[in-house]
PDB file of C-alpha atoms and ligand atoms in Angstrom:
ATOM      1  CA  MET G  59       1.557 -37.684 -78.664  1.00 52.00           C
ATOM      2  CA  LYS G  60      -2.105 -38.271 -77.674  1.00 61.00           C
ATOM      3  CA  LYS G  61      -1.174 -41.241 -75.465  1.00 66.00           C
ATOM      4  CA  THR G  62       1.250 -38.846 -73.529  1.00 65.00           C
ATOM      5  CA  LEU G  63      -1.453 -36.689 -73.075  1.00 63.00           C
ATOM      6  CA  LYS G  64      -4.232 -38.965 -72.291  1.00 72.00           C
ATOM      7  CA  VAL G  65      -1.819 -40.296 -69.346  1.00 64.00           C
ATOM      8  CA  LEU G  66      -0.733 -37.142 -67.953  1.00 64.00           C
ATOM      9  CA  LEU G  67      -4.767 -36.107 -68.128  1.00 66.00           C
ATOM     10  CA  ILE G  68      -5.068 -39.501 -66.249  1.00 69.00           C
ATOM     11  CA  PHE G  69      -1.900 -38.645 -63.912  1.00 66.00           C
ATOM     12  CA  SER G  70      -3.310 -35.404 -62.882  1.00 67.00           C
ATOM     13  CA  ILE G  71      -6.667 -36.574 -62.387  1.00 67.00           C
ATOM     14  CA  ILE G  72      -4.799 -38.962 -59.783  1.00 68.00           C
ATOM     15  CA  ILE G  73      -3.140 -36.303 -57.978  1.00 68.00           C
ATOM     16  CA  LEU G  74      -6.074 -34.019 -57.751  1.00 63.00           C
ATOM     17  CA  THR G  75      -8.205 -36.791 -56.280  1.00 64.00           C
ATOM     18  CA  CYS G  76      -5.616 -37.613 -53.989  1.00 55.00           C
ATOM     19  CA  GLY G  77      -5.247 -34.100 -53.030  1.00 58.00           C
ATOM     20  CA  ILE G  78      -9.000 -33.782 -52.576  1.00 60.00           C
ATOM     21  CA  VAL G  79      -8.992 -36.683 -50.184  1.00 55.00           C
ATOM     22  CA  TYR G  80      -6.233 -35.937 -48.086  1.00 59.00           C
ATOM     23  CA  LEU G  81      -7.829 -32.029 -47.570  1.00 53.00           C
ATOM     24  CA  SER G  82     -11.016 -33.744 -46.243  1.00 52.00           C
ATOM     25  CA  TYR G  83      -9.001 -36.079 -43.838  1.00 53.00           C
ATOM     26  CA  LEU G  84      -7.378 -33.052 -42.573  1.00 50.00           C
ATOM     27  CA  SER G  85     -10.518 -31.144 -41.932  1.00 48.00           C
ATOM     28  CA  VAL G  86     -12.357 -33.850 -40.363  1.00 45.00           C
ATOM     29  CA  VAL G  87      -8.892 -34.488 -38.028  1.00 45.00           C
ATOM     30  CA  ASP G  88      -9.387 -30.447 -37.336  1.00 44.00           C
ATOM     31  CA  MET G  89     -12.914 -30.737 -36.176  1.00 43.00           C
ATOM     32  CA  ASN G  90     -12.316 -33.487 -34.224  1.00 42.00           C
ATOM     33  CA  GLU G  91      -9.692 -31.516 -32.665  1.00 42.00           C
ATOM     34  CA  ASN G  92     -11.923 -28.657 -32.036  1.00 42.00           C
ATOM     35  CA  ASN G  93     -14.396 -30.703 -30.640  1.00 42.00           C
ATOM     36  CA  ASN G  94     -13.581 -29.256 -26.728  1.00 45.00           C
ATOM     37  CA  GLU G  95     -15.917 -28.740 -24.141  1.00 46.00           C
ATOM     38  CA  THR G  96     -18.112 -25.871 -24.248  1.00 52.00           C
ATOM     39  CA  ASP G  97     -17.428 -23.128 -21.391  1.00 50.00           C
ATOM     40  CA  VAL G  98     -20.229 -21.744 -18.869  1.00 53.00           C
ATOM     41  CA  LYS G  99     -21.475 -19.164 -21.559  1.00 51.00           C
ATOM     42  CA  GLY G 100     -21.559 -21.961 -24.439  1.00 52.00           C
ATOM     43  CA  LYS G 101     -18.569 -20.584 -25.936  1.00 54.00           C
ATOM     44  CA  ASP G 102     -15.552 -22.845 -26.983  1.00 56.00           C
ATOM     45  CA  ILE G 103     -12.774 -23.407 -24.336  1.00 57.00           C
ATOM     46  CA  SER G 104      -9.598 -25.373 -23.969  1.00 60.00           C
ATOM     47  CA  LYS G 105      -9.781 -28.618 -21.733  1.00 60.00           C
ATOM     48  CA  GLU G 106      -7.734 -26.997 -19.208  1.00 59.00           C
ATOM     49  CA  GLU G 107      -9.870 -24.018 -18.776  1.00 59.00           C
ATOM     50  CA  TYR G 108     -12.515 -25.892 -18.573  1.00 63.00           C
ATOM     51  CA  ILE G 109     -11.811 -28.158 -15.696  1.00 73.00           C
ATOM     52  CA  TYR G 110     -10.858 -25.121 -13.348  1.00 84.00           C
ATOM     53  CA  LYS G 111     -14.483 -23.594 -14.385  1.00 89.00           C
ATOM     54  CA  GLU G 112     -15.952 -26.876 -13.439  1.00 90.00           C
ATOM     55  CA  ASP G 113     -14.299 -26.753 -10.037  1.00 92.00           C
ATOM     56  CA  LEU G 114     -15.329 -23.272  -9.618  1.00 94.00           C
ATOM     57  CA  LEU G 115     -18.666 -24.526 -10.192  1.00 94.00           C
ATOM     58  CA  GLU G 116     -18.163 -27.086  -7.690  1.00 94.00           C
ATOM     59  CA  LEU G 117     -16.994 -24.817  -4.993  1.00 95.00           C
ATOM     60  CA  GLY G 118     -20.620 -22.994  -5.073  1.00 96.00           C
ATOM     61  CA  TYR G 119     -19.307 -20.099  -7.371  1.00 96.00           C
ATOM     62  CA  THR G 120     -22.458 -18.654  -9.967  1.00 96.00           C
ATOM     63  CA  VAL G 121     -22.081 -18.804 -13.520  1.00 94.00           C
ATOM     64  CA  ASN G 122     -21.881 -15.298 -12.895  1.00 96.00           C
ATOM     65  CA  ASP G 123     -19.348 -15.065 -10.281  1.00 96.00           C
ATOM     66  CA  ILE G 124     -17.081 -17.330 -12.649  1.00 95.00           C
ATOM     67  CA  LYS G 125     -17.648 -14.682 -15.700  1.00 94.00           C
ATOM     68  CA  ILE G 126     -16.177 -11.917 -13.158  1.00 96.00           C
ATOM     69  CA  ILE G 127     -13.454 -14.132 -11.843  1.00 95.00           C
ATOM     70  CA  GLU G 128     -12.667 -14.623 -15.570  1.00 91.00           C
ATOM     71  CA  THR G 129     -12.217 -11.152 -16.286  1.00 93.00           C
ATOM     72  CA  LYS G 130     -10.385 -10.169 -13.128  1.00 95.00           C
ATOM     73  CA  ILE G 131      -7.986 -13.116 -12.208  1.00 94.00           C
ATOM     74  CA  SER G 132      -5.693 -14.952 -14.748  1.00 91.00           C
ATOM     75  CA  THR G 133      -6.289 -18.618 -15.072  1.00 90.00           C
ATOM     76  CA  THR G 134      -2.441 -19.437 -13.575  1.00 91.00           C
ATOM     77  CA  ASN G 135      -3.798 -17.039 -10.275  1.00 94.00           C
ATOM     78  CA  VAL G 136      -7.220 -18.897 -10.569  1.00 94.00           C
ATOM     79  CA  LYS G 137      -5.384 -22.178  -9.926  1.00 91.00           C
ATOM     80  CA  LYS G 138      -2.905 -21.161  -7.942  1.00 93.00           C
ATOM     81  CA  TYR G 139      -5.186 -19.500  -5.172  1.00 96.00           C
ATOM     82  CA  LEU G 140      -9.140 -20.076  -6.057  1.00 95.00           C
ATOM     83  CA  LEU G 141      -9.260 -23.960  -6.276  1.00 93.00           C
ATOM     84  CA  ASN G 142      -9.103 -25.093  -2.738  1.00 92.00           C
ATOM     85  CA  ASN G 143     -11.483 -22.233  -0.696  1.00 93.00           C
ATOM     86  CA  LYS G 144     -14.506 -20.812  -1.558  1.00 96.00           C
ATOM     87  CA  TYR G 145     -14.328 -17.003  -0.994  1.00 97.00           C
ATOM     88  CA  ASP G 146     -17.794 -15.880  -0.278  1.00 96.00           C
ATOM     89  CA  ASN G 147     -16.481 -11.770  -1.387  1.00 97.00           C
ATOM     90  CA  LEU G 148     -14.331 -12.276  -3.512  1.00 97.00           C
ATOM     91  CA  THR G 149     -16.453 -10.968  -6.257  1.00 96.00           C
ATOM     92  CA  LYS G 150     -16.509  -7.987  -4.476  1.00 96.00           C
ATOM     93  CA  PHE G 151     -12.624  -7.627  -3.622  1.00 97.00           C
ATOM     94  CA  VAL G 152     -11.539  -7.916  -7.125  1.00 97.00           C
ATOM     95  CA  TYR G 153     -13.138  -4.487  -8.170  1.00 96.00           C
ATOM     96  CA  SER G 154     -10.725  -2.640  -6.053  1.00 96.00           C
ATOM     97  CA  PRO G 155      -7.684  -1.198  -7.470  1.00 95.00           C
ATOM     98  CA  TYR G 156      -5.461  -2.361  -5.106  1.00 96.00           C
ATOM     99  CA  PHE G 157      -6.647  -6.007  -5.134  1.00 97.00           C
ATOM    100  CA  ASN G 158      -4.048  -8.242  -5.033  1.00 96.00           C
ATOM    101  CA  ILE G 159      -5.065 -11.971  -5.348  1.00 97.00           C
ATOM    102  CA  GLU G 160      -2.447 -13.483  -2.820  1.00 97.00           C
ATOM    103  CA  ASN G 161      -3.938 -11.758   0.032  1.00 97.00           C
ATOM    104  CA  ILE G 162      -7.589 -13.106  -0.760  1.00 97.00           C
ATOM    105  CA  SER G 163      -7.771 -15.102   2.549  1.00 97.00           C
ATOM    106  CA  ARG G 164      -6.422 -12.076   4.545  1.00 98.00           C
ATOM    107  CA  TYR G 165      -9.486 -10.067   2.902  1.00 98.00           C
ATOM    108  CA  GLU G 166     -12.134 -12.261   3.391  1.00 97.00           C
ATOM    109  CA  ASN G 167     -11.061 -12.815   7.033  1.00 97.00           C
ATOM    110  CA  TYR G 168     -10.789  -9.213   7.818  1.00 98.00           C
ATOM    111  CA  PHE G 169     -14.005  -8.229   5.916  1.00 98.00           C
ATOM    112  CA  THR G 170     -15.967 -10.964   8.175  1.00 97.00           C
ATOM    113  CA  LYS G 171     -14.688  -9.830  11.602  1.00 96.00           C
ATOM    114  CA  ASN G 172     -15.099  -5.478  10.556  1.00 96.00           C
ATOM    115  CA  ASN G 173     -17.892  -3.098   9.107  1.00 92.00           C
ATOM    116  CA  PHE G 174     -15.305  -2.020   6.356  1.00 96.00           C
ATOM    117  CA  SER G 175     -16.561  -2.038   2.700  1.00 97.00           C
ATOM    118  CA  SER G 176     -14.715  -4.569   0.202  1.00 97.00           C
ATOM    119  CA  ASP G 177     -12.608  -1.380  -0.786  1.00 97.00           C
ATOM    120  CA  ASP G 178     -11.628  -0.554   2.420  1.00 97.00           C
ATOM    121  CA  THR G 179     -11.189  -4.501   3.455  1.00 98.00           C
ATOM    122  CA  VAL G 180      -8.501  -4.309   0.303  1.00 98.00           C
ATOM    123  CA  LEU G 181      -6.868  -1.072   1.139  1.00 98.00           C
ATOM    124  CA  TYR G 182      -6.697  -1.899   5.026  1.00 98.00           C
ATOM    125  CA  VAL G 183      -5.156  -5.701   4.215  1.00 98.00           C
ATOM    126  CA  GLU G 184      -2.780  -4.297   1.771  1.00 97.00           C
ATOM    127  CA  ILE G 185      -1.471  -1.548   4.526  1.00 97.00           C
ATOM    128  CA  GLY G 186      -1.336  -4.722   6.884  1.00 97.00           C
ATOM    129  CA  LEU G 187      -3.806  -3.571   9.165  1.00 98.00           C
ATOM    130  CA  ASP G 188      -5.171  -7.290   9.471  1.00 97.00           C
ATOM    131  CA  LYS G 189      -2.141  -7.716  11.795  1.00 97.00           C
ATOM    132  CA  GLU G 190      -1.774  -7.085  15.102  1.00 96.00           C
ATOM    133  CA  PHE G 191       0.541  -3.513  15.772  1.00 97.00           C
ATOM    134  CA  TYR G 192       4.370  -4.781  16.548  1.00 96.00           C
ATOM    135  CA  THR G 193       3.725  -8.161  14.592  1.00 96.00           C
ATOM    136  CA  ASP G 194       5.185  -9.541  11.566  1.00 95.00           C
ATOM    137  CA  ILE G 195       7.867  -6.469  11.537  1.00 97.00           C
ATOM    138  CA  THR G 196      10.175  -5.359   8.642  1.00 97.00           C
ATOM    139  CA  VAL G 197      13.707  -3.883   9.127  1.00 98.00           C
ATOM    140  CA  ILE G 198      13.647  -0.818   7.169  1.00 97.00           C
ATOM    141  CA  GLU G 199      16.756  -0.647   4.269  1.00 96.00           C
ATOM    142  CA  ASN G 200      16.009   2.768   2.675  1.00 96.00           C
ATOM    143  CA  TYR G 201      16.472   4.643   6.087  1.00 97.00           C
ATOM    144  CA  ASN G 202      18.776   7.354   4.436  1.00 97.00           C
ATOM    145  CA  ASP G 203      15.612   7.919   2.107  1.00 97.00           C
ATOM    146  CA  GLU G 204      13.489  11.129   3.001  1.00 96.00           C
ATOM    147  CA  ASP G 205      10.572   9.007   2.094  1.00 97.00           C
ATOM    148  CA  ALA G 206      11.209   6.039   4.448  1.00 97.00           C
ATOM    149  CA  LEU G 207       8.290   4.509   6.103  1.00 98.00           C
ATOM    150  CA  VAL G 208       8.739   3.820   9.956  1.00 98.00           C
ATOM    151  CA  ASN G 209       5.822   2.837  11.339  1.00 97.00           C
ATOM    152  CA  LYS G 210       4.625  -0.179  14.366  1.00 97.00           C
ATOM    153  CA  TYR G 211       5.135  -2.935  11.276  1.00 97.00           C
ATOM    154  CA  ASN G 212       8.598  -1.465  10.073  1.00 98.00           C
ATOM    155  CA  LYS G 213      11.492  -0.536  12.275  1.00 97.00           C
ATOM    156  CA  LEU G 214      14.903   1.064  11.844  1.00 98.00           C
ATOM    157  CA  PRO G 215      17.814  -1.145  12.134  1.00 98.00           C
ATOM    158  CA  SER G 216      19.815  -0.687  15.529  1.00 97.00           C
ATOM    159  CA  ASN G 217      22.791   1.607  15.808  1.00 94.00           C
ATOM    160  CA  ILE G 218      22.498   3.657  12.364  1.00 95.00           C
ATOM    161  CA  THR G 219      23.801   7.065  12.032  1.00 94.00           C
ATOM    162  CA  TYR G 220      22.887  10.152  10.018  1.00 97.00           C
ATOM    163  CA  ASP G 221      25.899  12.220   9.075  1.00 97.00           C
ATOM    164  CA  ASP G 222      23.995  15.640   7.789  1.00 98.00           C
ATOM    165  CA  LEU G 223      22.373  16.364  11.140  1.00 98.00           C
ATOM    166  CA  VAL G 224      22.009  19.982  11.943  1.00 98.00           C
ATOM    167  CA  THR G 225      21.631  22.052  15.364  1.00 98.00           C
ATOM    168  CA  VAL G 226      18.483  23.921  15.425  1.00 98.00           C
ATOM    169  CA  GLU G 227      19.214  27.594  16.846  1.00 98.00           C
ATOM    170  CA  LYS G 228      16.598  29.394  18.235  1.00 97.00           C
ATOM    171  CA  PRO G 229      14.420  31.050  17.747  1.00 97.00           C
ATOM    172  CA  TYR G 230      13.705  27.692  15.294  1.00 98.00           C
ATOM    173  CA  SER G 231      13.795  25.615  18.157  1.00 98.00           C
ATOM    174  CA  ASP G 232      12.689  25.985  22.151  1.00 98.00           C
ATOM    175  CA  ASN G 233      16.469  25.315  23.354  1.00 97.00           C
ATOM    176  CA  GLY G 234      18.796  25.763  20.463  1.00 97.00           C
ATOM    177  CA  LYS G 235      19.886  22.089  20.540  1.00 97.00           C
ATOM    178  CA  ARG G 236      17.386  20.012  18.939  1.00 98.00           C
ATOM    179  CA  LYS G 237      18.667  18.590  15.735  1.00 98.00           C
ATOM    180  CA  LEU G 238      17.168  17.867  12.409  1.00 98.00           C
ATOM    181  CA  ARG G 239      18.553  16.078   9.301  1.00 98.00           C
ATOM    182  CA  LYS G 240      19.648  19.000   6.689  1.00 98.00           C
ATOM    183  CA  VAL G 241      16.380  18.377   4.261  1.00 98.00           C
ATOM    184  CA  ALA G 242      14.193  19.037   7.042  1.00 98.00           C
ATOM    185  CA  TYR G 243      15.748  21.564   8.735  1.00 98.00           C
ATOM    186  CA  GLU G 244      16.049  23.663   5.281  1.00 98.00           C
ATOM    187  CA  HIS G 245      12.447  23.030   4.728  1.00 98.00           C
ATOM    188  CA  PHE G 246      11.297  23.946   8.445  1.00 98.00           C
ATOM    189  CA  VAL G 247      13.277  27.036   8.542  1.00 98.00           C
ATOM    190  CA  GLU G 248      11.648  28.375   5.358  1.00 98.00           C
ATOM    191  CA  MET G 249       8.217  27.232   6.649  1.00 98.00           C
ATOM    192  CA  ALA G 250       8.817  28.920   9.897  1.00 98.00           C
ATOM    193  CA  ASN G 251       9.862  32.126   8.305  1.00 98.00           C
ATOM    194  CA  ALA G 252       6.705  32.238   5.854  1.00 98.00           C
ATOM    195  CA  ALA G 253       4.752  31.001   8.902  1.00 98.00           C
ATOM    196  CA  LYS G 254       6.397  34.375  10.708  1.00 98.00           C
ATOM    197  CA  LYS G 255       5.425  36.518   7.780  1.00 98.00           C
ATOM    198  CA  ASP G 256       1.421  35.687   9.135  1.00 98.00           C
ATOM    199  CA  ASN G 257       2.463  36.431  12.432  1.00 98.00           C
ATOM    200  CA  ILE G 258       2.537  32.651  13.453  1.00 98.00           C
ATOM    201  CA  LYS G 259       5.606  31.475  15.583  1.00 98.00           C
ATOM    202  CA  LEU G 260       6.931  27.818  14.904  1.00 98.00           C
ATOM    203  CA  TYR G 261       9.849  26.292  16.736  1.00 98.00           C
ATOM    204  CA  VAL G 262      10.877  22.677  17.141  1.00 98.00           C
ATOM    205  CA  VAL G 263      10.646  20.960  20.515  1.00 98.00           C
ATOM    206  CA  SER G 264      11.424  17.704  19.622  1.00 98.00           C
ATOM    207  CA  GLY G 265      13.589  16.764  16.221  1.00 98.00           C
ATOM    208  CA  TYR G 266      16.177  13.834  15.835  1.00 98.00           C
ATOM    209  CA  ARG G 267      16.530  11.189  18.725  1.00 98.00           C
ATOM    210  CA  THR G 268      18.945   8.882  19.222  1.00 97.00           C
ATOM    211  CA  GLU G 269      18.218   5.374  19.515  1.00 97.00           C
ATOM    212  CA  LYS G 270      19.017   5.288  23.392  1.00 97.00           C
ATOM    213  CA  GLN G 271      16.852   8.372  23.744  1.00 97.00           C
ATOM    214  CA  GLN G 272      14.027   6.954  22.065  1.00 97.00           C
ATOM    215  CA  ASN G 273      13.868   3.819  24.130  1.00 97.00           C
ATOM    216  CA  SER G 274      14.223   5.644  28.008  1.00 97.00           C
ATOM    217  CA  LEU G 275      11.216   8.317  26.103  1.00 95.00           C
ATOM    218  CA  PHE G 276       9.124   5.229  25.390  1.00 97.00           C
ATOM    219  CA  ASN G 277       9.942   3.229  29.111  1.00 97.00           C
ATOM    220  CA  ASN G 278       9.489   6.555  30.765  1.00 96.00           C
ATOM    221  CA  ASN G 279       6.023   7.093  29.339  1.00 96.00           C
ATOM    222  CA  VAL G 280       5.125   3.183  30.439  1.00 97.00           C
ATOM    223  CA  LYS G 281       6.096   4.299  34.347  1.00 97.00           C
ATOM    224  CA  ARG G 282       4.261   7.217  34.005  1.00 96.00           C
ATOM    225  CA  ASN G 283       0.900   6.528  32.322  1.00 95.00           C
ATOM    226  CA  GLY G 284       0.816   2.717  32.211  1.00 96.00           C
ATOM    227  CA  ILE G 285       2.163   0.628  28.982  1.00 95.00           C
ATOM    228  CA  GLU G 286      -1.292   1.027  26.965  1.00 94.00           C
ATOM    229  CA  HIS G 287      -1.524   4.695  27.206  1.00 93.00           C
ATOM    230  CA  ALA G 288       2.671   4.676  26.204  1.00 95.00           C
ATOM    231  CA  LEU G 289       1.906   2.368  23.251  1.00 95.00           C
ATOM    232  CA  ILE G 290      -0.596   4.907  21.916  1.00 93.00           C
ATOM    233  CA  TYR G 291       1.559   8.150  22.184  1.00 91.00           C
ATOM    234  CA  SER G 292       4.951   6.996  22.041  1.00 94.00           C
ATOM    235  CA  ALA G 293       7.004   4.541  19.708  1.00 96.00           C
ATOM    236  CA  LYS G 294       8.678   1.639  20.916  1.00 97.00           C
ATOM    237  CA  VAL G 295      12.727   2.003  19.800  1.00 97.00           C
ATOM    238  CA  ASN G 296      13.440   1.881  16.606  1.00 98.00           C
ATOM    239  CA  HIS G 297      10.018   2.343  15.758  1.00 98.00           C
ATOM    240  CA  SER G 298      10.047   6.416  15.822  1.00 98.00           C
ATOM    241  CA  GLU G 299      10.353   8.602  12.839  1.00 97.00           C
ATOM    242  CA  HIS G 300      11.656  10.910  15.190  1.00 98.00           C
ATOM    243  CA  GLN G 301      15.027   8.605  15.059  1.00 98.00           C
ATOM    244  CA  LEU G 302      14.769   9.394  10.918  1.00 98.00           C
ATOM    245  CA  GLY G 303      15.632  12.968  11.781  1.00 98.00           C
ATOM    246  CA  LEU G 304      12.631  13.889   9.779  1.00 98.00           C
ATOM    247  CA  ALA G 305      10.007  14.135  12.183  1.00 98.00           C
ATOM    248  CA  ILE G 306       9.338  17.463  14.130  1.00 98.00           C
ATOM    249  CA  ASP G 307       7.162  18.081  17.185  1.00 98.00           C
ATOM    250  CA  ILE G 308       5.975  21.199  16.760  1.00 98.00           C
ATOM    251  CA  ASN G 309       5.358  24.192  19.766  1.00 98.00           C
ATOM    252  CA  SER G 310       4.012  21.957  21.826  1.00 94.00           C
ATOM    253  CA  VAL G 311       3.496  18.057  23.024  1.00 91.00           C
ATOM    254  CA  ASN G 312      -0.104  19.167  24.155  1.00 92.00           C
ATOM    255  CA  VAL G 313      -3.822  17.765  22.561  1.00 92.00           C
ATOM    256  CA  LYS G 314      -4.609  21.675  23.114  1.00 95.00           C
ATOM    257  CA  PHE G 315      -2.373  22.568  20.507  1.00 97.00           C
ATOM    258  CA  GLU G 316      -5.109  21.577  18.164  1.00 97.00           C
ATOM    259  CA  LYS G 317      -7.063  24.628  19.373  1.00 97.00           C
ATOM    260  CA  THR G 318      -4.536  27.709  18.117  1.00 98.00           C
ATOM    261  CA  LYS G 319      -4.042  29.418  15.190  1.00 98.00           C
ATOM    262  CA  GLU G 320      -0.494  27.610  14.693  1.00 98.00           C
ATOM    263  CA  TYR G 321      -1.939  24.488  14.519  1.00 98.00           C
ATOM    264  CA  THR G 322      -4.698  25.976  11.579  1.00 98.00           C
ATOM    265  CA  TRP G 323      -1.777  27.448   9.721  1.00 98.00           C
ATOM    266  CA  LEU G 324       0.271  24.361  10.032  1.00 98.00           C
ATOM    267  CA  LYS G 325      -2.886  22.244   8.561  1.00 97.00           C
ATOM    268  CA  GLU G 326      -3.435  24.582   5.812  1.00 98.00           C
ATOM    269  CA  ASN G 327       0.404  25.403   4.897  1.00 98.00           C
ATOM    270  CA  SER G 328       2.599  22.471   5.821  1.00 98.00           C
ATOM    271  CA  TYR G 329       2.419  20.677   2.695  1.00 98.00           C
ATOM    272  CA  LYS G 330       3.904  23.268   0.787  1.00 98.00           C
ATOM    273  CA  TYR G 331       7.000  22.758   2.375  1.00 98.00           C
ATOM    274  CA  GLY G 332       6.767  19.017   2.389  1.00 98.00           C
ATOM    275  CA  PHE G 333       5.421  18.289   5.818  1.00 98.00           C
ATOM    276  CA  ILE G 334       2.509  16.541   6.637  1.00 98.00           C
ATOM    277  CA  GLU G 335       0.686  15.885   9.882  1.00 98.00           C
ATOM    278  CA  ARG G 336       1.459  12.850  10.495  1.00 98.00           C
ATOM    279  CA  TYR G 337      -1.086  10.975  12.963  1.00 97.00           C
ATOM    280  CA  PRO G 338      -4.312  12.774  12.307  1.00 97.00           C
ATOM    281  CA  LYS G 339      -7.524  12.541  13.896  1.00 96.00           C
ATOM    282  CA  ASN G 340     -10.023   9.628  12.924  1.00 96.00           C
ATOM    283  CA  LYS G 341      -6.884   7.947  11.349  1.00 97.00           C
ATOM    284  CA  GLU G 342      -5.557   6.527  14.867  1.00 97.00           C
ATOM    285  CA  PHE G 343      -6.648   2.840  13.466  1.00 96.00           C
ATOM    286  CA  ILE G 344      -4.491   3.194  10.795  1.00 97.00           C
ATOM    287  CA  THR G 345      -1.336   5.162  12.211  1.00 97.00           C
ATOM    288  CA  GLY G 346      -1.290   2.982  15.191  1.00 97.00           C
ATOM    289  CA  TYR G 347      -0.901   6.554  16.991  1.00 96.00           C
ATOM    290  CA  GLY G 348      -3.125   8.552  19.474  1.00 96.00           C
ATOM    291  CA  TYR G 349      -4.158  12.222  17.622  1.00 96.00           C
ATOM    292  CA  GLU G 350      -0.848  14.203  17.696  1.00 97.00           C
ATOM    293  CA  PRO G 351      -1.607  17.499  16.344  1.00 97.00           C
ATOM    294  CA  TRP G 352       2.033  18.771  16.933  1.00 98.00           C
ATOM    295  CA  HIS G 353       3.666  16.030  14.986  1.00 98.00           C
ATOM    296  CA  TYR G 354       5.065  16.770  11.858  1.00 98.00           C
ATOM    297  CA  ARG G 355       6.727  14.576   9.316  1.00 98.00           C
ATOM    298  CA  TYR G 356       8.895  15.483   6.429  1.00 98.00           C
ATOM    299  CA  LEU G 357       8.245  13.598   3.263  1.00 98.00           C
ATOM    300  CA  GLY G 358       9.106  15.844   0.364  1.00 98.00           C
ATOM    301  CA  ILE G 359       6.786  18.877  -1.001  1.00 98.00           C
ATOM    302  CA  ASP G 360       5.498  16.228  -3.838  1.00 97.00           C
ATOM    303  CA  ILE G 361       3.952  13.269  -1.370  1.00 98.00           C
ATOM    304  CA  ALA G 362       2.866  15.793   1.292  1.00 98.00           C
ATOM    305  CA  THR G 363       0.681  17.609  -1.492  1.00 98.00           C
ATOM    306  CA  THR G 364      -0.814  14.366  -2.509  1.00 98.00           C
ATOM    307  CA  MET G 365      -1.794  13.424   0.965  1.00 98.00           C
ATOM    308  CA  TYR G 366      -2.931  17.111   1.862  1.00 98.00           C
ATOM    309  CA  GLU G 367      -5.143  16.692  -1.073  1.00 98.00           C
ATOM    310  CA  LYS G 368      -6.505  13.269  -0.929  1.00 97.00           C
ATOM    311  CA  ASN G 369      -6.644  13.778   3.095  1.00 97.00           C
ATOM    312  CA  ILE G 370      -4.807  10.480   3.586  1.00 98.00           C
ATOM    313  CA  THR G 371      -2.332   9.103   5.929  1.00 98.00           C
ATOM    314  CA  TYR G 372       1.506   7.852   4.683  1.00 98.00           C
ATOM    315  CA  GLU G 373       0.361   4.431   4.793  1.00 98.00           C
ATOM    316  CA  GLU G 374      -2.683   5.084   2.259  1.00 98.00           C
ATOM    317  CA  TYR G 375      -0.665   7.368   0.222  1.00 98.00           C
ATOM    318  CA  LEU G 376       2.067   4.027   0.126  1.00 97.00           C
ATOM    319  CA  VAL G 377      -0.853   1.572  -0.897  1.00 97.00           C
ATOM    320  CA  LYS G 378      -2.493   4.021  -3.415  1.00 96.00           C
ATOM    321  CA  TYR G 379       0.150   5.642  -5.060  1.00 95.00           C
ATOM    322  CA  LYS G 380       3.017   3.389  -4.547  1.00 86.00           C
ATOM    323  CA  SER G 381       1.934   0.052  -4.104  1.00 62.00           C
ATOM    324  CA  ASN G 382       5.215  -1.832  -5.082  1.00 52.00           C
ATOM    325  CA  SER G 383       7.277  -0.418  -2.487  1.00 43.00           C
ATOM    326  CA  TYR G 384       4.857  -1.337   0.330  1.00 43.00           C
TER     327      TYR G 384
HETATM  328 ZN1   ZN T 178       6.698  13.180  17.548  1.00 72.30          ZN
END
């Protein structure tokens, strides 16, 4: 019995010793595995991260730049977009809420060619303004939607038709023959009726246009005023919002309309009915069109209200509030 106990004790000691030796071995291995490089802040990092930070340093980024890059851009995107080129203003652009790493080289080019702030640079590139008007054109798929974007970068497909066009009778139009899509028609009538109560008379002088009408309108403008004027004041075929049936020229197509009480009323009230002034003054470089105080676009009350409150164009609205759709 005593002998058995002794054997058991010895056996236990052996097991215990083996256990301790094994655990010590494990911790040594562990220490070796953790013996990685340290990052620019002295913190332990994985080998993989260490490599890209070295590359960024080599490209000419400072330790501080790298800290900013690290907090704003994922490792995957750093590797995908940043390791071949030094972008001098990258650490300014990353603070824009609309920053998209895929467009970093476009930001950098646009920033160096213009005098915009880094935030505006990001916004304008996201709109597409770094590309010439009428280049890189997308064909619009959602042309049935009331918020479809039609501009110099986005064109309507050929031969589309709308089956909800309504004739705008007098006194809501100048000749009793203009047409609008139902939703724009109903809101226009509501707006004109509200305006009338304030002794303001509003009527449609141009509404829906067919592809053929838009084509001849543009060509006639070129013949009358030359290509440069035509490009600023009319749209090429399939690039006009009038073909959507949701745009209206109100009362006049003369810039003197700006001085009228009707214009003042529209400026303050049209958004309540879902209409916005689409080509405002001082935003010509964004919309691509000269100032047209008479041209209103139906976009629905929600969008029109945000645009009115923020004093922004539809192009800016789409980047700021609906960035995925742009
Ligand atoms: Zn118009």
